[in-house]
XYZ file of N, CA and C in Angstrom:
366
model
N -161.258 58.791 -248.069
C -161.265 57.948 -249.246
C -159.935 58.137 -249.972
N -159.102 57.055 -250.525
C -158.044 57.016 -250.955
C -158.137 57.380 -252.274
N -156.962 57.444 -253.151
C -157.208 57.522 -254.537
C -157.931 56.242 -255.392
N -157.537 55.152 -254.569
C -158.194 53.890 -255.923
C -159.667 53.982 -255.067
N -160.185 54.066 -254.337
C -161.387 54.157 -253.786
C -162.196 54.708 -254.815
N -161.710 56.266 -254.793
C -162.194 57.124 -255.681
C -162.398 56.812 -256.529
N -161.179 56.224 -257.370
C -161.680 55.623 -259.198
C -162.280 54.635 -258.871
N -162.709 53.834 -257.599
C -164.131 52.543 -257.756
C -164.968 53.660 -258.262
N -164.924 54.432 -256.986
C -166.181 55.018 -256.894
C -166.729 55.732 -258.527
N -165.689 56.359 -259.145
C -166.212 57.173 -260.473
C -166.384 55.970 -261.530
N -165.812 55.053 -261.482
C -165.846 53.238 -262.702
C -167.749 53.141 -262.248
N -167.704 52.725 -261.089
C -169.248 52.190 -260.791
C -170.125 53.359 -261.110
N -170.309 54.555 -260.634
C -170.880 55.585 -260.535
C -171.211 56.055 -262.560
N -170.109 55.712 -263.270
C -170.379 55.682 -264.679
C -170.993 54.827 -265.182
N -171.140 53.410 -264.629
C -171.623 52.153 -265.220
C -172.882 52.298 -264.712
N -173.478 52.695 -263.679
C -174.505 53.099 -263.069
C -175.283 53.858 -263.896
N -174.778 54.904 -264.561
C -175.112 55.914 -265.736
C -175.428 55.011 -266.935
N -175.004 53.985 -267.297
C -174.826 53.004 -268.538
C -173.889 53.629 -269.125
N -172.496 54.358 -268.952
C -171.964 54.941 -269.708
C -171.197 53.307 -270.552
N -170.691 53.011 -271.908
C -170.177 52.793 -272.326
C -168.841 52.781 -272.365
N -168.021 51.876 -272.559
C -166.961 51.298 -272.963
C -165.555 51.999 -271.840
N -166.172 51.528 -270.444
C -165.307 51.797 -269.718
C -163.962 51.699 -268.979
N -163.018 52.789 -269.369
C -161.833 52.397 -269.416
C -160.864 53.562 -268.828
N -159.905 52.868 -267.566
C -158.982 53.279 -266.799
C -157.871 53.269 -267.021
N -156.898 54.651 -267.108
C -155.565 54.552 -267.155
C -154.907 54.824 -266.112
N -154.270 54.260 -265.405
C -152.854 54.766 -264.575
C -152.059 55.421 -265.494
N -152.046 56.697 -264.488
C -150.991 57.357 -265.289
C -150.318 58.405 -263.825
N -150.208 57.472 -263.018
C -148.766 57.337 -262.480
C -147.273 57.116 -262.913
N -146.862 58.681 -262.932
C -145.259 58.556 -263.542
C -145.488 58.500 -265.056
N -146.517 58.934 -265.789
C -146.824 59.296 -266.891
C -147.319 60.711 -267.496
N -148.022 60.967 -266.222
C -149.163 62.224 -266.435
C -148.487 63.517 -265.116
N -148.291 64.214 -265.419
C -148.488 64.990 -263.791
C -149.750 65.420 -263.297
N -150.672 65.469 -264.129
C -152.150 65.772 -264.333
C -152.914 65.113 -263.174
N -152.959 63.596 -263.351
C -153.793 62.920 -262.649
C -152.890 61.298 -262.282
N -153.290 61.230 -261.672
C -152.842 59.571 -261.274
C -153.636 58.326 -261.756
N -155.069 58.513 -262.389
C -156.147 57.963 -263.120
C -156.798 58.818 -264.146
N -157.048 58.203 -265.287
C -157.962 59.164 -266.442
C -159.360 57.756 -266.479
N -160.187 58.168 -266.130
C -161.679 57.404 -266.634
C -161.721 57.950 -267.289
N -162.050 57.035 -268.674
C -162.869 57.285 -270.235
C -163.711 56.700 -270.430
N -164.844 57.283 -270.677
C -166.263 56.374 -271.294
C -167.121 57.406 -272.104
N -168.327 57.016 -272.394
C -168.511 57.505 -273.244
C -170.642 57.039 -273.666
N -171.478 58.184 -273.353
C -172.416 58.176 -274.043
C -173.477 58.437 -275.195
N -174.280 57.447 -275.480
C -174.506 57.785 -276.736
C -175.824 58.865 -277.349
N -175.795 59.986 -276.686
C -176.466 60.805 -276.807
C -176.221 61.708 -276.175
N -176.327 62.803 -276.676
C -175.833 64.396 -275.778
C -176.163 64.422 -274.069
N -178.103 63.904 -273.996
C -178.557 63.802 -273.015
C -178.216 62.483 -271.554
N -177.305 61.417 -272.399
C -176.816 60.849 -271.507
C -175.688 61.012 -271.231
N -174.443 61.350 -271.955
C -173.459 62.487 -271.881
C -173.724 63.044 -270.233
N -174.909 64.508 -270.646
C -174.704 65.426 -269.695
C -175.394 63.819 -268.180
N -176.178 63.718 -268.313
C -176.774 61.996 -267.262
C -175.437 62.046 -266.336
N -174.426 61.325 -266.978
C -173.644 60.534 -266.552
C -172.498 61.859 -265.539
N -171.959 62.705 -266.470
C -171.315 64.254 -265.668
C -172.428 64.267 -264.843
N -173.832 64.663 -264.919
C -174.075 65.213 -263.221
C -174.564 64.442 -262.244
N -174.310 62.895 -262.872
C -174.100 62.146 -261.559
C -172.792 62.170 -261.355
N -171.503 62.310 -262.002
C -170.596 62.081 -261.024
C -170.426 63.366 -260.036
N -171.029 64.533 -260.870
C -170.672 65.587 -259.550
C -171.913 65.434 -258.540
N -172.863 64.983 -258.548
C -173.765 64.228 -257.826
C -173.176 63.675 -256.290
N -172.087 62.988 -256.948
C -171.989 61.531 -256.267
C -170.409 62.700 -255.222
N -169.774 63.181 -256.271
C -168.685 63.820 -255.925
C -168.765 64.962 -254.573
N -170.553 65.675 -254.800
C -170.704 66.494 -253.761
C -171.354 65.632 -252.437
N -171.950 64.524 -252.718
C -172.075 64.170 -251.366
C -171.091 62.997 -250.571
N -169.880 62.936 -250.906
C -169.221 62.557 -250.370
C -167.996 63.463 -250.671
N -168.547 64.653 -250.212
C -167.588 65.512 -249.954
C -165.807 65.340 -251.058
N -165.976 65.207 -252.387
C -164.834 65.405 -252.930
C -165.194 66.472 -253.879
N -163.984 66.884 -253.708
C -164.136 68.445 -254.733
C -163.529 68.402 -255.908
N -164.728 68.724 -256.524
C -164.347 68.963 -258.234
C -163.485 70.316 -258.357
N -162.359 70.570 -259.028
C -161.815 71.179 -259.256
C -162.226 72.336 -260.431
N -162.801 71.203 -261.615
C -163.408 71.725 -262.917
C -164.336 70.830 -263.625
N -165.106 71.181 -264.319
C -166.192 70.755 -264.989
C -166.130 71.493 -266.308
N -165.798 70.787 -267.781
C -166.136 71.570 -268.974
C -166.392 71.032 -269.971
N -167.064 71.675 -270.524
C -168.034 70.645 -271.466
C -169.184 70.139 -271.592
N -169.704 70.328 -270.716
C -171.287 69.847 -270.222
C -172.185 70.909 -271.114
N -172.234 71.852 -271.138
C -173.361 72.359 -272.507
C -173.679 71.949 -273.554
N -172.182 71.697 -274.012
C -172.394 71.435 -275.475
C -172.552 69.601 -275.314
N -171.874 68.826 -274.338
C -172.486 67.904 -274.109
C -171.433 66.939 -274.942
N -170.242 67.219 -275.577
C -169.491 66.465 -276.519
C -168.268 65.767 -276.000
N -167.574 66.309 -275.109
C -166.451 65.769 -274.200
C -166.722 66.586 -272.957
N -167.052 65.664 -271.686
C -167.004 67.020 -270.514
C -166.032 66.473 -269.815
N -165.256 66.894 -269.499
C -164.046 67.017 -268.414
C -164.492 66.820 -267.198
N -164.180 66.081 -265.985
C -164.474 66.620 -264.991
C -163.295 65.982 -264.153
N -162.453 67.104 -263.440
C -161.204 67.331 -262.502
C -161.437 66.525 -261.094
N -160.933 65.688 -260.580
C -161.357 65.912 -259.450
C -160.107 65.627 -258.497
N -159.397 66.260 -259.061
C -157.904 66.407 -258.940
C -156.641 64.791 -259.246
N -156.733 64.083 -258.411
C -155.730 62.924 -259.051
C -156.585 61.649 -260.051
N -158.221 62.452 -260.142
C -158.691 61.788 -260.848
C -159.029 62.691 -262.279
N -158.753 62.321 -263.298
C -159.302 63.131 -264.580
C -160.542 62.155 -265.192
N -161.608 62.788 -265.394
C -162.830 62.042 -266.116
C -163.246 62.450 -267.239
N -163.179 61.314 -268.264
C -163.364 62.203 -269.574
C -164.790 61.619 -270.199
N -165.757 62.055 -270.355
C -167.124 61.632 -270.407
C -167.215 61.964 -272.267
N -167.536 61.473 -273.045
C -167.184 61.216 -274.558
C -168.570 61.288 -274.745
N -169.415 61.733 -276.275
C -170.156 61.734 -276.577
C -169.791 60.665 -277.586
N -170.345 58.981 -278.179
C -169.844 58.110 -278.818
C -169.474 58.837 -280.304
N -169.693 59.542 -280.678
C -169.112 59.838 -282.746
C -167.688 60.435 -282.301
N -167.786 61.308 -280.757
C -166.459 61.989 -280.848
C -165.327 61.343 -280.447
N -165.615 59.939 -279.250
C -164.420 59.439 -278.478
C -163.534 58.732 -279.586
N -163.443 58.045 -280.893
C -162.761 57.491 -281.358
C -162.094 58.271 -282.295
N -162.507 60.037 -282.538
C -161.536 61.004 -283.149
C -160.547 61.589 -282.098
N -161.242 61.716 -280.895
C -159.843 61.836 -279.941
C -159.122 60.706 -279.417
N -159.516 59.514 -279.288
C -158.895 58.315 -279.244
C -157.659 58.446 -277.723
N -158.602 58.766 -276.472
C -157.525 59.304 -275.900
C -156.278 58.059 -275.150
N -156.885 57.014 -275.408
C -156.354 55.372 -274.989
C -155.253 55.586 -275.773
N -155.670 55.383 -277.241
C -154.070 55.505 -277.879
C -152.791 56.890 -277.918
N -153.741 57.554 -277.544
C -152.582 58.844 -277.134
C -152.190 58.952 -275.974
N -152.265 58.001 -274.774
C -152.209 57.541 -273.499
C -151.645 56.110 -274.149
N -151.357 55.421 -274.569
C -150.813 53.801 -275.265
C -150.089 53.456 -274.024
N -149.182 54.457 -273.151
C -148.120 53.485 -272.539
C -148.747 53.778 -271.529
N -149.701 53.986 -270.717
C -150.219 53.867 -269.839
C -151.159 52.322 -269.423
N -150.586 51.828 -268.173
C -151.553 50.687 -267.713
C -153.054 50.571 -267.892
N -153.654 49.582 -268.326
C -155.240 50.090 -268.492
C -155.333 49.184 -267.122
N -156.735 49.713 -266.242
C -156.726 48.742 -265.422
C -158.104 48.169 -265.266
N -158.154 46.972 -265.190
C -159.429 45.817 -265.226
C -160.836 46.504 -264.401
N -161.026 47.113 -265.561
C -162.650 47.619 -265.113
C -163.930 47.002 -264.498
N -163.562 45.624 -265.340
C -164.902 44.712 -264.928
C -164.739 44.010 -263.407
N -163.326 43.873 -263.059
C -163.034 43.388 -261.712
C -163.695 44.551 -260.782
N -164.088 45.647 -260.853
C -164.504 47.215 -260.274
C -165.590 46.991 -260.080
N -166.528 46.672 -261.136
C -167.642 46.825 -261.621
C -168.516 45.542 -260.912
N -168.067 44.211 -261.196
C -168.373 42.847 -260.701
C -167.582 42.246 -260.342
N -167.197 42.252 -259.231
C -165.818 41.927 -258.562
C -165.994 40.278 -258.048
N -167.513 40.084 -257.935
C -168.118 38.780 -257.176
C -167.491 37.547 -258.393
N -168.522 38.423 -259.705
C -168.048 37.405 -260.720
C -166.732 37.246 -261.277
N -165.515 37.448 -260.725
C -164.267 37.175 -261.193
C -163.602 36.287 -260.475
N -164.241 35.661 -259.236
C -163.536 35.015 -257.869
C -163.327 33.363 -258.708
């Protein structure tokens, strides 16, 4: 599986979750971190943690390795590494005090809903 594979795979795999307000940065030649940051964001602690352990769910059976996972207790921002992918899973009161889109601004956002429903864009 390639890298944009991967971010289908974590875009759908969040929307699947119902995570909220989903949104991709390239950050190719921006980041050395990752080559993609998924941001979304649920609205309750318990769908929060939902949405993290389906992606490591989804991450262990197709064999990609999480690097790191943090945040999942407290359930407020969990991180999860999965090396050229960074996933940032938001609890909704906290994602618009870290606002990580606008502290990422010059980064490409890329068309989520084409990911998500690709049929309905033809």
């Amino acid at each position: 599986m390639n890298i944009k594979e991967l971010m289908e795979l974590v875009v759908k795999t969040t929307d699947d979750k119902r995570a909220e307000n989903i949104a991709v940065l390239d950050m190719e030649g921006i980041s050395l971190v990752a080559d993609y940051f998924v941001i979304c964001h649920g609205n309750s602690e318990k769908q929060v943690q939902a949405i993290a352990r389906e992606l490591k769910d989804v991450a262990l059976e197709n064999d990609i390795q999480i690097r790191r996972m943090e945040g999942y207790d407290h359930a407020r921002w969990v991180l999860i590494d999965l090396a050229n992918i960074v996933v940032h899973v938001f609890h909704r009161d906290d994602r618009s005090y870290y606002n990580l889109e606008k502290l990422w601004g010059d980064a490409n956002k890329i068309d989520v809903d084409a990911i998500i429903a690709p049929q309905q864009n033809l």
